Amino acid sequence: MAATLIAVAQLAGVSTSTASRALTGHPSVLPDTRERVLEAARSLRYRPNRMASALRTRRTGLIGLVVNNLWNASFTAIADAVQAWGVTAAHQVLVCSTDGDPAREAAFLDTVAEHHFDGVVIAGSGGNHDRINALLDEGTAVVTMNREVPGARATSVMPGYGTAGRLAVEHLLAAGHTRVAEVGGLDRFTSGREQHVGIVEALGAAGLPVDPALVERGPFEPGFGRSATERLLALPDPPTALLITNHEAISGVLAVLSERRIDVPSGLSVICTEDEPSFAWWHPPMTVVDNRATEMGRAAVVRLVEQLTGADTGVHRDVVEPVLVPRGSTGPPPRR
């Protein structure tokens, strides 16, 4: 016979209403009480009746998460943060990887609406403002991340893209570099646009003009990273430092550097404005501006819970500022 909520409450030594709030992640329940209820539920193998609960509370316990992919370390960190909260709050998190395709994202958002998800976190394409606003109008909690969604009324959590570009350039300037090349994204993407602005501003503050020959901006693809690096290294006066703000392009960049046996950093300094575990293992370890993706995921959860509990229905734009992590891939420019 299936365990009941009453049995869980009795085993945990709490009222049925407290057990119910603990299992749904209500903030009024103390952490030790919630853990006691969760342990009782686990030991009894309690499975809540989602259909009955949804009819009673108008909550399904379902949360959607949209990411462009799951091989980029930032999206993985965001997914881990949202999933970790889902476990403690008794919510089921359903992840949709869209490859940045607005149509695939739209189809998933339609599913969110049709199945009455309680909320959705969208670290996605930057499109579909109409569907996002429709979800908000229906009472669904929505948080957007990573890319601005023009026309959307949702709260957003964004990296400090401009700060990332500025910190990277300032680090290279302090080491003595004046020929800094950029491998970045396109203006139509928030990250590409804002990081490029930060780079230009940092160079301008140092009295250095932007050399168009040193700027390569293109799609988020390894192939672009490869071709961009080959073009930069073929210049009559090549760069002394390479700043990669297009994270998806970096595997192509590193492949060229490896194939050509470029001595990093004595022959070329390399810095990336996004971190991932393998960068600390690369030889030499990669200097990065860490966008703190885990903190972004946690910030998104805070804003999501505020909407789910009715604690805050305002529209916010939170910015998680990045931090410079110096490692071995940057140093003084080579003598020529």
Short mmCIF file of C-alpha atoms in Angstrom, two decimals:
data_model
loop_
_atom_site.label_atom_id
_atom_site.label_comp_id
_atom_site.label_asym_id
_atom_site.label_seq_id
_atom_site.Cartn_x
_atom_site.Cartn_y
_atom_site.Cartn_z
CA MET A 1 0.00 0.00 0.00
CA ALA A 2 1.36 3.43 -0.95
CA ALA A 3 2.49 5.69 1.87
CA THR A 4 0.31 8.72 2.62
CA LEU A 5 1.19 12.29 3.53
CA ILE A 6 -0.34 11.61 6.97
CA ALA A 7 2.13 8.76 7.51
CA VAL A 8 5.05 10.99 6.49
CA ALA A 9 3.90 13.71 8.91
CA GLN A 10 3.52 11.24 11.78
CA LEU A 11 6.99 9.77 11.20
CA ALA A 12 8.55 13.23 11.02
CA GLY A 13 6.63 14.41 14.10
CA VAL A 14 4.95 17.35 12.39
CA SER A 15 1.47 18.31 11.28
CA THR A 16 0.17 17.26 7.88
CA SER A 17 0.14 20.89 6.71
CA THR A 18 3.77 21.35 7.76
CA ALA A 19 4.77 18.17 5.95
CA SER A 20 2.98 19.40 2.84
CA ARG A 21 4.75 22.78 2.96
CA ALA A 22 8.12 21.08 3.55
CA LEU A 23 7.67 18.82 0.53
CA THR A 24 6.73 21.74 -1.71
CA GLY A 25 9.70 23.87 -0.63
CA HIS A 26 7.72 26.58 1.18
CA PRO A 27 10.14 29.11 2.73
CA SER A 28 8.27 29.18 6.06
CA VAL A 29 9.55 25.69 6.95
CA LEU A 30 12.81 25.59 8.91
CA PRO A 31 15.69 23.72 7.20
CA ASP A 32 15.97 21.04 9.90
CA THR A 33 12.22 20.44 9.80
CA ARG A 34 12.26 20.18 6.00
CA GLU A 35 15.12 17.66 6.15
CA ARG A 36 13.25 15.59 8.74
CA VAL A 37 10.17 15.50 6.53
CA LEU A 38 12.20 14.66 3.43
CA GLU A 39 13.95 11.83 5.28
CA ALA A 40 10.60 10.46 6.42
CA ALA A 41 9.28 10.65 2.85
CA ARG A 42 12.34 8.81 1.56
CA SER A 43 12.16 6.08 4.17
CA LEU A 44 8.46 5.48 3.46
CA ARG A 45 8.98 5.79 -0.30
CA TYR A 46 6.26 8.41 -0.34
CA ARG A 47 5.15 9.58 -3.77
CA PRO A 48 2.89 12.63 -3.84
CA ASN A 49 -0.24 12.49 -5.99
CA ARG A 50 0.71 15.21 -8.45
CA MET A 51 -2.68 15.30 -10.16
CA ALA A 52 -4.61 15.68 -6.93
CA SER A 53 -2.14 18.25 -5.65
CA ALA A 54 -2.36 20.24 -8.87
CA LEU A 55 -6.16 20.35 -8.67
CA ARG A 56 -6.03 21.45 -5.05
CA THR A 57 -3.16 23.95 -5.15
CA ARG A 58 -3.04 24.85 -8.85
CA ARG A 59 0.60 23.79 -8.73
CA THR A 60 2.08 20.93 -10.75
CA GLY A 61 5.54 20.81 -9.16
CA LEU A 62 7.07 21.14 -12.63
CA ILE A 63 9.80 23.64 -13.49
CA GLY A 64 11.21 24.11 -16.98
CA LEU A 65 14.81 24.97 -17.77
CA VAL A 66 15.91 26.10 -21.23
CA VAL A 67 19.61 26.04 -22.17
CA ASN A 68 21.30 26.34 -25.53
CA ASN A 69 23.44 23.25 -24.90
CA LEU A 70 24.81 21.13 -22.09
CA TRP A 71 28.47 20.99 -23.11
CA ASN A 72 29.17 24.64 -22.33
CA ALA A 73 30.30 24.70 -18.70
CA SER A 74 28.19 27.77 -17.89
CA PHE A 75 24.95 26.13 -18.98
CA THR A 76 25.90 22.98 -17.08
CA ALA A 77 26.58 24.99 -13.92
CA ILE A 78 23.25 26.80 -14.26
CA ALA A 79 21.44 23.48 -14.77
CA ASP A 80 23.15 21.98 -11.71
CA ALA A 81 22.12 24.95 -9.54
CA VAL A 82 18.48 24.80 -10.64
CA GLN A 83 18.35 21.01 -10.32
CA ALA A 84 19.88 21.14 -6.82
CA TRP A 85 17.16 23.54 -5.71
CA GLY A 86 14.51 21.37 -7.33
CA VAL A 87 15.58 18.38 -5.24
CA THR A 88 15.31 20.28 -1.95
CA ALA A 89 12.06 22.01 -2.95
CA ALA A 90 10.37 18.82 -4.26
CA HIS A 91 10.07 20.23 -7.77
CA GLN A 92 10.75 18.22 -10.91
CA VAL A 93 13.03 20.17 -13.26
CA LEU A 94 12.66 19.35 -16.96
CA VAL A 95 15.59 20.50 -19.09
CA CYS A 96 15.32 21.43 -22.76
CA SER A 97 18.50 21.89 -24.82
CA THR A 98 17.70 23.93 -27.93
CA ASP A 99 21.05 24.60 -29.66
CA GLY A 100 20.00 28.25 -29.50
CA ASP A 101 17.13 27.66 -31.94
CA PRO A 102 14.21 30.03 -31.16
CA ALA A 103 11.74 27.61 -32.78
CA ARG A 104 12.79 24.70 -30.56
CA GLU A 105 12.65 27.00 -27.56
CA ALA A 106 9.17 28.17 -28.57
CA ALA A 107 7.93 24.58 -28.80
CA PHE A 108 9.14 23.87 -25.26
CA LEU A 109 7.57 27.07 -23.91
CA ASP A 110 4.29 25.95 -25.48
CA THR A 111 4.66 22.69 -23.54
CA VAL A 112 5.29 24.69 -20.36
CA ALA A 113 2.02 26.54 -20.96
CA GLU A 114 -0.02 23.48 -21.99
CA HIS A 115 1.06 21.42 -18.96
CA HIS A 116 0.82 24.34 -16.53
CA PHE A 117 4.39 24.31 -15.29
CA ASP A 118 4.82 26.35 -12.14
CA GLY A 119 7.81 28.19 -13.57
CA VAL A 120 10.56 28.25 -16.16
CA VAL A 121 14.15 29.52 -16.29
CA ILE A 122 15.24 30.47 -19.79
CA ALA A 123 18.98 30.68 -20.50
CA GLY A 124 18.28 30.56 -24.18
CA SER A 125 17.94 32.19 -27.55
CA GLY A 126 16.93 35.71 -26.59
CA GLY A 127 13.72 35.38 -28.62
CA ASN A 128 10.12 34.41 -27.87
CA HIS A 129 9.16 37.48 -25.87
CA ASP A 130 5.52 36.91 -26.83
CA ARG A 131 5.43 33.44 -25.26
CA ILE A 132 7.31 34.66 -22.19
CA ASN A 133 4.81 37.47 -21.64
CA ALA A 134 1.89 35.07 -22.17
CA LEU A 135 3.29 32.76 -19.48
CA LEU A 136 3.64 35.68 -17.09
CA ASP A 137 0.06 36.73 -17.79
CA GLU A 138 -1.07 33.19 -16.89
CA GLY A 139 0.74 33.36 -13.54
CA THR A 140 3.77 31.24 -14.48
CA ALA A 141 7.03 32.26 -12.80
CA VAL A 142 9.63 33.19 -15.43
CA VAL A 143 13.30 34.17 -15.17
CA THR A 144 15.45 34.83 -18.24
CA MET A 145 19.23 34.51 -18.24
CA ASN A 146 22.39 35.15 -20.28
CA ARG A 147 20.72 36.92 -23.21
CA GLU A 148 18.40 39.88 -23.20
CA VAL A 149 14.94 39.18 -24.55
CA PRO A 150 13.70 42.42 -26.13
CA GLY A 151 10.05 43.04 -25.35
CA ALA A 152 9.86 40.52 -22.50
CA ARG A 153 8.53 41.61 -19.10
CA ALA A 154 10.37 38.88 -17.19
CA THR A 155 12.94 39.31 -14.45
CA SER A 156 16.43 38.56 -15.75
CA VAL A 157 19.79 37.45 -14.37
CA MET A 158 22.73 38.49 -16.52
CA PRO A 159 26.51 38.15 -16.39
CA GLY A 160 28.51 41.37 -16.25
CA TYR A 161 29.58 41.02 -19.88
CA GLY A 162 31.00 44.52 -20.20
CA THR A 163 32.99 44.09 -17.01
CA ALA A 164 34.40 40.79 -18.31
CA GLY A 165 35.77 42.41 -21.47
CA ARG A 166 37.21 45.30 -19.49
CA LEU A 167 38.89 43.10 -16.85
CA ALA A 168 40.50 40.92 -19.51
CA VAL A 169 41.94 43.89 -21.42
CA GLU A 170 43.16 45.61 -18.27
CA HIS A 171 44.96 42.42 -17.24
CA LEU A 172 46.73 42.24 -20.61
CA LEU A 173 47.57 45.94 -20.63
CA ALA A 174 49.10 45.63 -17.17
CA ALA A 175 51.37 42.89 -18.53
CA GLY A 176 52.55 45.24 -21.29
CA HIS A 177 50.44 44.18 -24.27
CA THR A 178 49.28 46.75 -26.82
CA ARG A 179 48.33 44.41 -29.69
CA VAL A 180 45.36 42.55 -28.24
CA ALA A 181 43.23 40.50 -30.64
CA GLU A 182 39.59 39.66 -29.96
CA VAL A 183 37.78 36.47 -30.99
CA GLY A 184 34.22 37.37 -30.09
CA GLY A 185 30.54 37.00 -30.83
CA LEU A 186 28.27 39.07 -33.03
CA ASP A 187 26.45 42.23 -32.02
CA ARG A 188 23.02 40.60 -32.21
CA PHE A 189 23.90 38.54 -29.13
CA THR A 190 24.08 40.22 -25.72
CA SER A 191 27.41 38.62 -24.84
CA GLY A 192 29.02 39.53 -28.16
CA ARG A 193 27.79 43.12 -28.06
CA GLU A 194 28.48 43.98 -24.42
CA GLN A 195 31.87 42.27 -24.15
CA HIS A 196 33.07 44.05 -27.29
CA VAL A 197 31.97 47.37 -25.79
CA GLY A 198 33.94 46.59 -22.62
CA ILE A 199 37.03 45.78 -24.68
CA VAL A 200 36.78 48.99 -26.72
CA GLU A 201 36.27 51.09 -23.59
CA ALA A 202 39.27 49.54 -21.81
CA LEU A 203 41.53 50.09 -24.82
CA GLY A 204 40.27 53.65 -25.19
CA ALA A 205 40.95 54.40 -21.53
CA ALA A 206 44.57 53.37 -22.17
CA GLY A 207 44.78 55.61 -25.24
CA LEU A 208 44.83 52.67 -27.66
CA PRO A 209 42.66 52.68 -30.79
CA VAL A 210 40.88 49.53 -31.91
CA ASP A 211 42.73 47.95 -34.83
CA PRO A 212 40.05 46.35 -37.07
CA ALA A 213 42.58 43.78 -38.24
CA LEU A 214 42.74 42.44 -34.69
CA VAL A 215 38.97 41.99 -34.31
CA GLU A 216 37.37 38.69 -35.34
CA ARG A 217 33.68 38.33 -34.48
CA GLY A 218 31.47 35.53 -35.68
CA PRO A 219 29.16 32.62 -34.82
CA PHE A 220 29.38 30.51 -31.69
CA GLU A 221 31.14 27.63 -33.41
CA PRO A 222 34.55 25.92 -33.09
CA GLY A 223 35.06 26.30 -36.83
CA PHE A 224 34.88 30.06 -36.53
CA GLY A 225 37.48 29.96 -33.74
CA ARG A 226 39.84 27.99 -35.96
CA SER A 227 39.51 30.25 -39.01
CA ALA A 228 39.68 33.44 -36.92
CA THR A 229 42.89 32.32 -35.21
CA GLU A 230 44.50 31.35 -38.49
CA ARG A 231 43.73 34.78 -39.93
CA LEU A 232 45.11 36.58 -36.87
CA LEU A 233 48.34 34.57 -36.83
CA ALA A 234 48.84 35.26 -40.54
CA LEU A 235 48.90 39.05 -40.07
CA PRO A 236 52.17 40.84 -40.97
CA ASP A 237 52.17 42.20 -37.41
CA PRO A 238 50.34 39.49 -35.43
CA PRO A 239 48.86 40.04 -31.97
CA THR A 240 50.84 39.43 -28.80
CA ALA A 241 47.70 38.47 -26.87
CA LEU A 242 44.50 36.66 -27.77
CA LEU A 243 41.27 37.49 -25.92
CA ILE A 244 38.50 34.93 -26.54
CA THR A 245 35.00 36.10 -25.60
CA ASN A 246 33.26 33.59 -27.89
CA HIS A 247 33.36 30.54 -25.66
CA GLU A 248 32.05 28.07 -28.22
CA ALA A 249 34.90 29.08 -30.54
CA ILE A 250 37.65 28.33 -28.06
CA SER A 251 38.17 24.67 -28.96
CA GLY A 252 38.94 25.78 -32.51
CA VAL A 253 41.34 28.42 -31.21
CA LEU A 254 43.21 25.99 -28.98
CA ALA A 255 43.43 23.42 -31.78
CA VAL A 256 45.28 25.90 -34.00
CA LEU A 257 47.64 26.93 -31.20
CA SER A 258 48.41 23.29 -30.47
CA GLU A 259 48.92 22.32 -34.11
CA ARG A 260 51.29 25.23 -34.68
CA ARG A 261 53.07 24.61 -31.37
CA ILE A 262 52.59 28.22 -30.29
CA ASP A 263 54.49 28.81 -27.07
CA VAL A 264 51.94 30.13 -24.56
CA PRO A 265 52.47 32.62 -22.96
CA SER A 266 56.02 33.50 -24.11
CA GLY A 267 54.95 33.59 -27.77
CA LEU A 268 51.30 34.53 -27.30
CA SER A 269 49.21 35.26 -24.22
CA VAL A 270 45.71 33.74 -24.14
CA ILE A 271 42.73 34.69 -21.95
CA CYS A 272 39.08 33.63 -22.05
CA THR A 273 36.04 35.38 -20.55
CA GLU A 274 34.38 32.20 -19.37
CA ASP A 275 35.73 29.40 -17.23
CA GLU A 276 35.36 25.64 -17.29
CA PRO A 277 37.13 22.88 -15.32
CA SER A 278 39.41 21.79 -18.17
CA PHE A 279 40.97 25.26 -18.39
CA ALA A 280 42.74 24.70 -15.07
CA TRP A 281 44.23 21.49 -16.49
CA TRP A 282 45.30 22.91 -19.84
CA HIS A 283 49.04 23.45 -20.29
CA PRO A 284 49.63 26.09 -19.21
CA PRO A 285 46.47 26.66 -17.13
CA MET A 286 44.16 29.15 -18.81
CA THR A 287 43.77 32.66 -17.42
CA VAL A 288 40.05 33.49 -17.38
CA VAL A 289 37.48 36.02 -16.35
CA ASP A 290 35.08 33.74 -14.50
CA ASN A 291 31.43 34.64 -15.17
CA ARG A 292 30.38 32.78 -11.97
CA ALA A 293 27.71 30.69 -13.64
CA THR A 294 26.83 28.79 -10.46
CA GLU A 295 26.08 32.08 -8.71
CA MET A 296 23.94 33.11 -11.68
CA GLY A 297 21.97 29.89 -11.41
CA ARG A 298 21.41 30.44 -7.70
CA ALA A 299 20.36 34.05 -8.29
CA ALA A 300 17.83 32.83 -10.86
CA VAL A 301 16.43 30.36 -8.32
CA VAL A 302 16.00 33.16 -5.75
CA ARG A 303 14.00 35.23 -8.24
CA LEU A 304 11.98 32.18 -9.31
CA VAL A 305 11.06 31.31 -5.71
CA GLU A 306 10.02 34.90 -5.06
CA GLN A 307 7.48 34.60 -7.87
CA LEU A 308 6.35 31.11 -6.88
CA THR A 309 5.64 32.20 -3.31
CA GLY A 310 4.21 35.61 -4.18
CA ALA A 311 6.96 37.32 -2.21
CA ASP A 312 7.85 39.61 -5.10
CA THR A 313 6.12 40.19 -8.42
CA GLY A 314 8.30 43.07 -9.62
CA VAL A 315 10.57 42.98 -12.65
CA HIS A 316 14.29 42.93 -11.86
CA ARG A 317 17.49 42.89 -13.87
CA ASP A 318 20.19 41.33 -11.71
CA VAL A 319 23.82 41.39 -12.84
CA VAL A 320 26.35 38.89 -11.47
CA GLU A 321 29.76 40.50 -11.85
CA PRO A 322 32.68 38.34 -13.03
CA VAL A 323 36.10 37.95 -11.43
CA LEU A 324 39.57 37.71 -12.97
CA VAL A 325 41.37 34.41 -12.34
CA PRO A 326 45.04 34.79 -13.38
CA ARG A 327 46.77 31.58 -14.38
CA GLY A 328 49.71 30.59 -16.52
CA SER A 329 48.49 31.43 -20.03
CA THR A 330 49.17 35.17 -19.79
CA GLY A 331 52.44 37.00 -19.38
CA PRO A 332 54.51 39.84 -20.87
CA PRO A 333 54.53 40.27 -24.66
CA PRO A 334 57.36 38.61 -26.60
CA ARG A 335 60.36 40.70 -27.59
CA ARG A 336 60.44 41.36 -31.31
#
